[in-house]
């Protein structure tokens, strides 16, 4: 079992935030890794609900703000719904994932976390007019 550091980065490689998750299987699909990350960040939000959420994908009825999303009211989130949104976003190139500085291509790719415990998520920002 590995301890994984989930890190959000800009496209230029600047680290925005990170958190560690212990006891992750050494071999795991990207889909399960994305779902694990979302489950953990939703659990952290639900432990102290507020109107601000700093997760990978935007919750329903939330508006983007500078460092995450602003919820219209204090509420708990459902991790499965957020994880489904995250998987669809990955498939639509809304973000990409780097494991040991190697971009993974598919949610079905299996990654080996014995060699790399750092997983970077890089959100892609749509260009104006693009």
XYZ file of C-alpha atoms in Angstrom:
130
model
C 0.000 0.000 0.000
C 1.224 3.476 -0.860
C 0.677 6.996 0.392
C -0.291 9.166 -2.555
C 0.109 12.917 -2.802
C -2.663 14.410 -4.917
C -1.551 17.754 -6.290
C -3.331 20.380 -8.387
C -1.069 22.203 -10.826
C -1.322 24.924 -13.407
C -0.421 24.132 -17.008
C 2.996 25.676 -16.331
C 3.664 23.277 -13.448
C 2.989 25.627 -10.530
C 1.595 23.684 -7.571
C -1.722 25.096 -6.296
C -2.616 22.699 -3.453
C -1.957 19.152 -2.381
C -3.061 16.534 0.116
C -1.921 13.040 1.038
C -4.004 9.867 1.100
C -2.538 6.793 2.824
C -3.182 3.119 2.139
C -3.746 3.326 -1.623
C -3.192 0.047 -3.514
C 0.180 -0.115 -5.285
C -1.533 -0.870 -8.598
C -4.723 1.036 -9.454
C -6.635 2.226 -12.511
C -6.756 5.925 -13.287
C -10.549 5.767 -12.904
C -10.191 4.444 -9.351
C -7.484 7.004 -8.611
C -9.728 9.885 -9.777
C -12.663 8.498 -7.793
C -10.475 8.077 -4.699
C -9.237 11.656 -4.973
C -12.791 12.998 -5.310
C -14.071 10.822 -2.447
C -11.348 12.172 -0.160
C -11.874 15.834 -1.045
C -15.663 15.528 -0.646
C -15.159 13.829 2.732
C -12.951 16.735 3.810
C -15.619 19.216 2.690
C -18.423 17.263 4.390
C -16.473 17.127 7.665
C -16.843 20.934 7.867
C -19.412 22.018 5.247
C -19.222 25.591 4.019
C -20.178 27.624 0.971
C -16.671 27.173 -0.454
C -15.455 23.955 -2.120
C -11.949 23.416 -3.465
C -12.471 20.170 -5.348
C -11.441 18.891 -8.749
C -14.797 19.542 -10.443
C -17.631 21.967 -9.902
C -20.596 20.771 -7.866
C -24.085 21.264 -9.262
C -25.443 24.757 -8.527
C -22.000 26.184 -7.728
C -20.146 29.092 -9.286
C -16.408 29.252 -9.927
C -14.435 31.618 -7.742
C -10.719 32.313 -7.527
C -9.676 29.229 -5.592
C -12.501 26.754 -6.101
C -16.279 26.933 -6.237
C -18.869 28.919 -4.307
C -21.906 26.904 -3.274
C -25.208 28.771 -3.047
C -25.767 27.373 0.444
C -23.873 25.376 3.030
C -24.453 21.741 2.172
C -22.930 18.326 2.086
C -21.879 16.895 -1.263
C -22.335 13.382 -2.663
C -18.958 11.947 -3.577
C -20.294 9.471 -6.163
C -21.970 12.234 -8.172
C -18.803 14.363 -8.026
C -16.667 11.351 -9.036
C -18.910 10.658 -12.054
C -18.564 14.307 -13.130
C -14.787 14.074 -12.720
C -14.533 10.934 -14.856
C -16.608 12.546 -17.615
C -14.438 15.677 -17.406
C -11.281 13.572 -17.822
C -12.759 11.893 -20.906
C -13.616 15.331 -22.377
C -10.057 16.611 -21.690
C -11.220 18.955 -18.923
C -8.075 18.018 -17.000
C -5.213 15.621 -17.376
C -3.383 13.447 -14.901
C 0.362 13.001 -14.486
C 1.725 10.037 -12.560
C 5.483 10.301 -12.003
C 5.522 13.125 -14.576
C 3.957 10.829 -17.208
C 0.580 11.749 -18.643
C -1.947 8.937 -18.483
C -4.199 8.531 -21.489
C -7.205 6.535 -20.334
C -9.303 5.977 -17.238
C -8.629 2.271 -17.748
C -4.817 2.659 -17.622
C -3.282 0.902 -14.633
C -0.613 2.875 -12.795
C 2.081 1.536 -10.500
C 2.305 3.630 -7.351
C 5.321 1.792 -5.949
C 7.561 3.841 -8.230
C 5.612 7.097 -7.960
C 3.403 8.385 -5.214
C 2.878 11.860 -6.676
C -0.215 12.359 -8.845
C -0.733 15.758 -10.465
C -4.058 16.999 -11.810
C -3.840 19.808 -14.345
C -7.113 21.552 -15.135
C -7.385 22.901 -18.643
C -8.911 26.333 -19.002
C -10.929 26.986 -22.181
C -9.525 29.814 -24.249
C -11.678 32.836 -24.961
C -13.074 32.436 -28.470
C -11.745 28.844 -28.628
